[in-house]
């Protein structure tokens, strides 16, 4: 199924269809992750792959055009390279441990500790969250900073075009079309769901990354059904930029506070009298930081792409 | 059963090669980004399928569960997906700038223009 979609993506030259198929491909991947017990990952892939990246690619196509030209050189050489590489890789897998076997090397190193001790040491049921925010807090902080850096890159490359004319922006669409009414009904629930995912991430699947993307999706839906101007009025880019930086600051600040309290960087156990409570506070704060940063970065990138497209 | 146990790797390799082929054989830059994304997804699937334990369940503590899947690959891939979309956005932004500078996003035409410029200098 996945393979078939991938093949069609390669063959099609209408880029619009390619992007739509890529969205379907992401959704299929998300269901595959679900079957493989990775609920958090499936969640993220569905929100990011099928939602945000499709939006961004469509935004790019709006500027660059929808048709792909026929490649000038013959596809034989790349095909040979690919088949050879694939064959070597398949040969390499013959020694690999079998799917699902519990004695794989992956399961021997630190994973047993995470599985056995994290409920006692961190005190929250969702192991993915406790590994993400507590045991591997450094990694997650680095990744939040990478997301932030990507935002800086996008803004410095294309920037957000400002609107010079200030009249209200509902001229091009008839007011209260079916889409707008449906979006009005949906958006509060999307935003509420994002908050639920944010603060319930300790107990069920979810957390800052997913919540941020879902929240941004709510705002993007608003921008799509109404207009970009309305969305920018609701969430002005200036404010959102500050929030993006504040999220990173909140994450790093939590680490600094735990240092000031006598622990090591990002060791939340010292944040409260009881280590378990300290872990709870710490995870809540850093997940909030991640959520803020991811949501505002996604919104700003969307603004940048669409305002560029509308300006042309 | 002996060979079927390796099926997950073969799916990953197939998808990875499909993405790889798109990147090296196609001239359109947006298509290349899509290919790169397919490649990326295949790596995600590799990690997640390594973390799966037969008979295990999602790594959220419950009384009914006897074995859990490995939470570590889930964490790594979760963050990788979000970082992936951020870098994709960066790539697309570059494409927009290329389109504005050259008027095309086909690799051959861009190269031809560059060579013409060099010849003139």
Coordinates of C-alpha atoms in Angstrom, one line a residue:
Chain A
X1 CA 0.0 0.0 0.0
X2 CA 2.7 2.4 1.1
X3 CA 4.9 1.2 -1.7
X4 CA 2.1 1.7 -4.3
X5 CA 1.5 5.2 -3.1
X6 CA 5.2 6.0 -3.3
X7 CA 5.5 4.6 -6.8
X8 CA 2.6 6.7 -8.0
X9 CA 4.2 9.8 -6.4
X10 CA 7.3 9.2 -8.5
X11 CA 5.5 8.6 -11.7
X12 CA 3.0 11.5 -11.6
X13 CA 4.1 14.8 -13.0
X14 CA 1.2 16.9 -11.8
X15 CA 2.7 18.3 -8.6
X16 CA -0.7 19.1 -7.1
X17 CA -1.6 15.4 -7.2
X18 CA 1.8 14.5 -5.9
X19 CA 1.3 16.6 -2.8
X20 CA -2.2 15.2 -2.2
X21 CA -0.8 11.7 -2.5
X22 CA 2.0 12.5 -0.1
X23 CA -0.7 13.5 2.4
X24 CA -2.4 10.2 2.0
X25 CA 1.0 8.5 2.3
X26 CA 1.6 10.3 5.6
X27 CA -1.8 9.1 6.9
X28 CA -1.0 5.5 5.9
X29 CA 2.3 5.8 7.7
X30 CA 0.5 7.1 10.8
X31 CA -1.8 4.1 10.8
X32 CA 1.2 1.8 10.4
X33 CA 2.8 3.5 13.5
X34 CA -0.5 2.9 15.4
X35 CA -0.3 -0.8 14.6
X36 CA 3.3 -0.9 15.8
X37 CA 2.2 0.5 19.2
X38 CA 3.8 3.9 18.7
X39 CA 0.7 5.9 19.6
X40 CA 2.5 9.2 20.2
X41 CA 4.4 8.9 17.0
X42 CA 1.2 8.1 15.0
X43 CA -0.4 11.2 16.5
X44 CA 2.5 13.4 15.4
X45 CA 2.8 12.0 12.0
X46 CA -1.0 12.4 11.3
X47 CA -0.9 16.0 12.4
X48 CA 2.4 17.0 10.8
X49 CA 2.7 14.9 7.7
X50 CA -0.9 14.9 6.6
X51 CA -1.7 18.4 7.8
X52 CA 1.1 21.0 8.1
X53 CA 3.6 19.8 5.5
X54 CA 0.8 19.4 2.9
X55 CA -0.2 22.9 3.6
X56 CA 3.4 24.2 3.2
X57 CA 3.9 22.3 0.0
X58 CA 0.7 23.7 -1.5
X59 CA 1.8 27.1 -0.4
X60 CA 5.0 26.6 -2.4
X61 CA 3.2 25.3 -5.4
X62 CA 1.0 28.4 -5.4
X63 CA 4.2 30.3 -6.1
X64 CA 6.2 27.9 -8.3
X65 CA 3.5 26.4 -10.5
X66 CA 1.9 23.0 -10.7
X67 CA 3.6 21.2 -13.6
X68 CA 6.8 19.3 -13.6
X69 CA 8.8 19.1 -16.8
X70 CA 9.8 15.8 -18.3
X71 CA 13.4 15.0 -17.1
X72 CA 15.9 15.6 -19.8
X73 CA 18.3 12.8 -19.0
X74 CA 17.4 9.1 -19.1
X75 CA 16.4 7.4 -15.8
X76 CA 18.5 4.3 -16.5
X77 CA 21.6 5.3 -14.5
X78 CA 19.8 6.4 -11.4
X79 CA 17.7 3.3 -11.6
X80 CA 20.8 1.1 -11.7
X81 CA 22.3 3.0 -8.7
X82 CA 19.1 2.6 -6.7
X83 CA 18.6 -1.1 -7.5
X84 CA 22.3 -1.8 -6.6
X85 CA 22.1 0.1 -3.3
X86 CA 18.8 -1.6 -2.5
X87 CA 20.2 -5.1 -3.2
X88 CA 23.2 -4.4 -1.0
X89 CA 21.0 -3.2 1.8
X90 CA 18.7 -6.3 1.5
X91 CA 21.8 -8.5 1.7
X92 CA 22.7 -6.6 4.8
X93 CA 19.4 -7.3 6.5
X94 CA 19.9 -11.1 6.3
X95 CA 21.9 -10.9 9.6
X96 CA 19.4 -8.5 11.3
X97 CA 17.3 -9.6 14.3
X98 CA 13.7 -10.6 13.3
X99 CA 10.8 -8.3 13.6
X100 CA 9.2 -8.2 17.1
X101 CA 11.7 -10.5 18.8
X102 CA 12.2 -9.3 22.4
X103 CA 16.0 -10.1 22.5
X104 CA 17.0 -7.5 19.9
X105 CA 20.0 -5.4 20.8
X106 CA 17.7 -2.3 20.7
X107 CA 15.9 -3.7 23.8
X108 CA 19.0 -4.5 25.8
X109 CA 20.7 -1.1 26.5
X110 CA 18.8 1.6 28.3
X111 CA 15.2 0.7 27.4
X112 CA 14.6 -1.8 30.3
X113 CA 15.5 1.0 32.7
X114 CA 13.1 3.4 31.1
X115 CA 10.4 0.8 31.2
X116 CA 11.0 -0.6 34.7
X117 CA 12.0 2.5 36.6
X118 CA 10.3 5.5 35.0
X119 CA 7.0 5.0 36.7
X120 CA 8.8 5.1 40.1
X121 CA 11.4 7.7 39.3
X122 CA 9.3 10.2 37.2
X123 CA 5.9 9.1 38.4
X124 CA 3.9 9.5 35.2
X125 CA 2.3 6.6 33.2
X126 CA 3.3 7.6 29.7
X127 CA 6.9 6.4 29.3
X128 CA 7.3 8.3 26.1
X129 CA 6.7 11.6 27.8
X130 CA 9.0 10.8 30.7
X131 CA 11.8 9.8 28.4
X132 CA 11.2 12.8 26.2
X133 CA 11.0 15.5 28.8
X134 CA 13.0 14.1 31.7
X135 CA 15.6 11.4 30.8
X136 CA 16.4 12.9 27.4
X137 CA 15.6 16.5 28.2
X138 CA 18.8 17.7 26.6
X139 CA 17.9 16.1 23.2
X140 CA 14.4 17.6 23.3
X141 CA 15.8 21.0 24.1
X142 CA 18.2 20.7 21.2
X143 CA 15.3 19.8 18.9
X144 CA 13.2 22.7 20.1
X145 CA 16.1 24.9 19.3
X146 CA 16.4 23.3 15.8
X147 CA 12.8 24.1 15.1
X148 CA 13.3 27.6 16.3
X149 CA 16.4 28.0 14.1
X150 CA 14.4 26.7 11.1
X151 CA 11.9 29.5 11.8
X152 CA 14.7 32.0 11.8
X153 CA 16.0 30.6 8.5
X154 CA 12.6 30.7 6.8
X155 CA 11.9 34.3 8.1
X156 CA 15.2 35.5 6.9
X157 CA 14.8 33.8 3.5
X158 CA 11.3 34.8 2.6
X159 CA 10.0 36.9 5.6
X160 CA 6.4 37.8 6.2
X161 CA 5.0 40.3 3.8
X162 CA 3.1 43.2 5.4
X163 CA -0.2 44.3 4.0
X164 CA -0.1 47.9 3.0
X165 CA -3.8 48.4 2.4
X166 CA -5.6 48.3 5.7
X167 CA -9.3 47.7 4.7
X168 CA -10.9 44.6 6.2
X169 CA -10.0 41.5 4.2
X170 CA -13.3 39.8 3.5
X171 CA -13.8 41.2 0.0
X172 CA -12.8 38.2 -2.1
X173 CA -15.0 35.6 -0.4
X174 CA -18.8 35.7 0.2
X175 CA -19.4 36.0 3.9
X176 CA -20.7 33.0 5.8
X177 CA -20.2 30.4 3.2
X178 CA -20.6 26.8 4.3
X179 CA -16.9 26.4 4.9
X180 CA -16.8 29.4 7.2
X181 CA -19.7 28.2 9.3
X182 CA -18.3 24.7 9.6
X183 CA -14.9 26.1 10.5
X184 CA -16.4 28.3 13.1
X185 CA -18.0 25.2 14.7
X186 CA -14.7 23.2 14.4
X187 CA -12.1 25.6 15.5
X188 CA -13.0 25.9 19.2
X189 CA -12.9 22.2 19.5
X190 CA -9.6 21.9 17.7
X191 CA -8.0 24.5 20.0
X192 CA -9.6 22.8 23.1
X193 CA -8.3 19.4 21.9
X194 CA -4.8 20.9 21.5
X195 CA -4.9 22.1 25.1
X196 CA -6.1 18.6 26.3
X197 CA -3.3 17.0 24.4
X198 CA -0.8 19.4 25.9
X199 CA -1.8 18.9 29.5
X200 CA -2.8 15.3 29.3
X201 CA 0.4 14.2 27.7
X202 CA 1.7 12.8 31.0
X203 CA -1.1 10.2 31.2
X204 CA -2.1 9.4 27.6
X205 CA -0.5 9.8 24.2
X206 CA 0.3 13.5 23.6
X207 CA 2.6 16.3 24.6
X208 CA 4.0 19.6 23.6
X209 CA 5.0 18.6 20.0
X210 CA 1.6 17.3 19.0
X211 CA -0.4 19.9 20.9
X212 CA 1.6 22.7 19.2
X213 CA 1.0 21.3 15.8
X214 CA -2.8 20.8 16.4
X215 CA -3.1 24.3 17.8
X216 CA -1.3 25.8 14.8
X217 CA -3.7 23.7 12.6
X218 CA -6.7 25.4 14.2
X219 CA -5.3 28.8 13.4
X220 CA -4.3 27.8 9.9
X221 CA -7.9 26.5 9.3
X222 CA -9.1 29.9 10.3
X223 CA -6.7 31.6 7.9
X224 CA -7.8 29.3 5.1
X225 CA -11.6 29.7 5.5
X226 CA -11.6 33.3 6.3
X227 CA -8.5 35.2 5.1
X228 CA -4.9 35.5 6.1
X229 CA -5.5 39.1 7.2
X230 CA -8.2 38.0 9.7
X231 CA -5.8 35.4 11.0
X232 CA -3.0 37.9 11.4
X233 CA -5.4 40.1 13.2
X234 CA -6.3 37.3 15.6
X235 CA -2.7 36.2 16.1
X236 CA -0.4 39.0 15.0
X237 CA 3.0 37.8 13.8
X238 CA 4.9 40.1 16.1
X239 CA 3.2 38.6 19.2
X240 CA 3.7 35.0 17.8
X241 CA 7.4 35.7 17.3
X242 CA 7.8 36.7 20.9
X243 CA 5.9 33.5 22.0
X244 CA 8.2 31.3 19.9
X245 CA 11.2 32.7 21.6
X246 CA 9.5 32.6 25.0
X247 CA 8.9 28.8 24.6
X248 CA 12.6 28.2 24.1
X249 CA 13.4 30.5 27.1
X250 CA 10.9 28.6 29.2
X251 CA 12.6 25.3 28.4
X252 CA 16.1 26.6 29.1
X253 CA 14.9 28.6 32.1
X254 CA 13.5 25.5 33.7
X255 CA 16.9 24.0 33.4
X256 CA 18.6 27.0 34.9
X257 CA 16.2 27.1 37.8
X258 CA 16.9 23.5 38.6
X259 CA 20.6 24.4 38.6
X260 CA 20.0 27.3 41.0
X261 CA 18.1 25.0 43.2
X262 CA 21.2 22.8 43.6
X263 CA 20.6 20.1 41.0
X264 CA 22.1 19.6 37.6
X265 CA 20.8 21.2 34.4
X266 CA 17.3 20.0 33.7
X267 CA 17.2 17.8 36.8
X268 CA 13.6 18.5 37.9
X269 CA 13.7 16.5 41.1
X270 CA 15.0 19.5 43.0
X271 CA 12.1 21.8 41.9
X272 CA 9.9 20.7 44.7
X273 CA 10.3 19.1 48.1
X274 CA 9.2 15.7 46.8
X275 CA 11.3 14.6 43.8
X276 CA 8.2 13.1 42.1
X277 CA 6.3 16.4 42.3
X278 CA 9.4 18.2 41.1
X279 CA 9.5 15.9 38.0
X280 CA 5.8 16.7 37.4
X281 CA 6.4 20.5 37.5
X282 CA 9.5 20.2 35.4
X283 CA 7.8 18.1 32.7
X284 CA 4.8 20.3 32.7
X285 CA 6.9 23.4 32.2
X286 CA 9.2 22.1 29.5
X287 CA 6.3 20.5 27.6
X288 CA 4.6 23.9 27.7
X289 CA 7.7 25.5 26.3
X290 CA 7.9 23.0 23.5
X291 CA 4.2 23.4 22.8
X292 CA 4.4 27.2 22.6
X293 CA 7.5 27.1 20.4
X294 CA 6.1 24.5 18.0
X295 CA 2.7 26.1 17.7
X296 CA 4.1 29.6 17.0
X297 CA 6.8 28.4 14.6
X298 CA 4.3 26.4 12.5
X299 CA 2.0 29.5 12.4
X300 CA 4.7 31.8 11.4
X301 CA 6.1 29.5 8.7
X302 CA 2.5 29.3 7.3
X303 CA 2.1 33.1 7.4
X304 CA 5.5 33.5 5.6
X305 CA 4.5 31.1 2.8
X306 CA 1.0 32.3 2.2
X307 CA 1.7 36.0 2.4
X308 CA 4.5 35.5 -0.1
X309 CA 2.1 33.7 -2.4
X310 CA -0.6 36.3 -2.1
X311 CA 1.8 39.2 -2.7
X312 CA 2.9 37.8 -6.0
Chain B
X1 CA 8.5 -17.6 9.0
X2 CA 12.2 -17.4 8.7
X3 CA 12.3 -14.9 5.9
X4 CA 9.1 -13.2 6.8
X5 CA 10.7 -11.9 10.0
X6 CA 12.8 -9.6 7.9
X7 CA 9.9 -8.2 5.9
X8 CA 9.8 -4.9 7.8
X9 CA 13.4 -4.1 6.6
X10 CA 12.5 -4.8 3.0
X11 CA 9.5 -2.5 3.1
X12 CA 11.8 0.2 4.6
X13 CA 14.5 -0.4 1.9
X14 CA 11.9 -0.3 -0.8
X15 CA 10.5 3.0 0.4
X16 CA 14.0 4.4 1.0
X17 CA 15.1 3.5 -2.5
X18 CA 11.9 5.0 -3.9
X19 CA 12.7 8.3 -2.2
X20 CA 16.4 8.1 -3.2
X21 CA 15.4 7.5 -6.8
X22 CA 13.1 10.6 -6.7
X23 CA 15.9 12.7 -5.3
X24 CA 18.5 11.7 -7.9
X25 CA 16.4 11.2 -11.0
X26 CA 14.0 14.0 -11.0
X27 CA 14.9 17.6 -11.8
X28 CA 12.0 19.4 -10.2
X29 CA 13.0 20.8 -6.8
X30 CA 9.6 20.3 -5.1
X31 CA 9.6 16.7 -6.3
X32 CA 13.0 16.3 -4.8
X33 CA 11.7 17.5 -1.4
X34 CA 8.8 15.1 -1.6
X35 CA 11.4 12.3 -2.4
X36 CA 13.5 13.4 0.6
X37 CA 10.4 13.2 2.8
X38 CA 9.7 9.6 1.6
X39 CA 13.2 8.7 2.4
X40 CA 12.8 10.2 5.8
X41 CA 9.6 8.4 6.5
X42 CA 11.3 5.1 5.7
X43 CA 13.9 5.8 8.4
X44 CA 11.0 6.5 10.8
X45 CA 9.4 3.2 10.0
X46 CA 12.7 1.4 10.5
X47 CA 13.1 2.8 14.0
X48 CA 9.5 2.2 15.0
X49 CA 9.5 -1.4 13.7
X50 CA 12.7 -2.0 15.7
X51 CA 11.0 -0.9 18.8
X52 CA 8.0 -3.2 18.4
X53 CA 7.9 -6.3 20.7
X54 CA 5.7 -9.2 19.9
X55 CA 2.8 -9.3 22.4
X56 CA 3.8 -5.9 23.8
X57 CA 1.6 -2.9 24.0
X58 CA 1.9 0.9 23.8
X59 CA 4.4 2.2 26.4
X60 CA 1.8 3.6 28.8
X61 CA 1.7 2.0 32.2
X62 CA -1.3 -0.2 32.7
X63 CA -2.1 -3.2 34.9
X64 CA -3.2 -5.4 32.0
X65 CA 0.0 -5.1 30.1
X66 CA 2.8 -7.6 30.4
X67 CA 5.3 -6.3 27.9
X68 CA 5.7 -2.8 26.5
X69 CA 7.2 -1.7 23.2
X70 CA 10.5 0.2 23.5
X71 CA 9.7 3.8 24.2
X72 CA 13.1 5.1 23.2
X73 CA 12.7 4.9 19.4
X74 CA 9.3 6.5 19.8
X75 CA 10.8 9.5 21.5
X76 CA 13.5 9.9 18.9
X77 CA 11.1 9.7 16.0
X78 CA 8.5 11.9 17.6
X79 CA 10.9 14.8 17.8
X80 CA 12.5 13.9 14.4
X81 CA 9.1 14.3 12.7
X82 CA 8.6 17.8 14.0
X83 CA 12.2 18.7 13.2
X84 CA 11.7 17.1 9.7
X85 CA 8.7 19.4 8.9
X86 CA 10.7 22.4 10.1
X87 CA 13.6 21.6 7.8
X88 CA 11.2 20.8 4.9
X89 CA 9.8 24.3 5.4
X90 CA 13.3 25.7 5.2
X91 CA 13.9 23.8 1.9
X92 CA 10.7 25.0 0.5
X93 CA 11.6 28.6 1.4
X94 CA 14.9 28.1 -0.5
X95 CA 12.9 26.8 -3.5
X96 CA 10.7 29.9 -3.4
X97 CA 13.9 32.1 -3.5
X98 CA 15.3 30.1 -6.3
X99 CA 12.1 30.5 -8.3
X100 CA 12.2 34.3 -7.7
X101 CA 15.8 34.5 -8.8
X102 CA 15.8 32.1 -11.8
X103 CA 12.2 32.0 -12.8
X104 CA 12.2 28.2 -12.8
X105 CA 12.6 25.3 -10.3
X106 CA 13.9 22.7 -12.8
X107 CA 17.4 21.8 -12.0
X108 CA 18.6 21.5 -15.6
X109 CA 17.4 25.0 -16.5
X110 CA 19.1 26.5 -13.4
X111 CA 22.4 24.8 -14.2
X112 CA 22.2 25.9 -17.9
X113 CA 21.7 29.5 -16.7
X114 CA 24.6 29.3 -14.3
X115 CA 26.9 28.0 -17.0
X116 CA 25.8 30.7 -19.4
X117 CA 26.6 33.3 -16.7
X118 CA 30.1 31.8 -16.1
X119 CA 30.8 31.7 -19.8
X120 CA 30.1 35.4 -20.2
X121 CA 32.5 36.5 -17.4

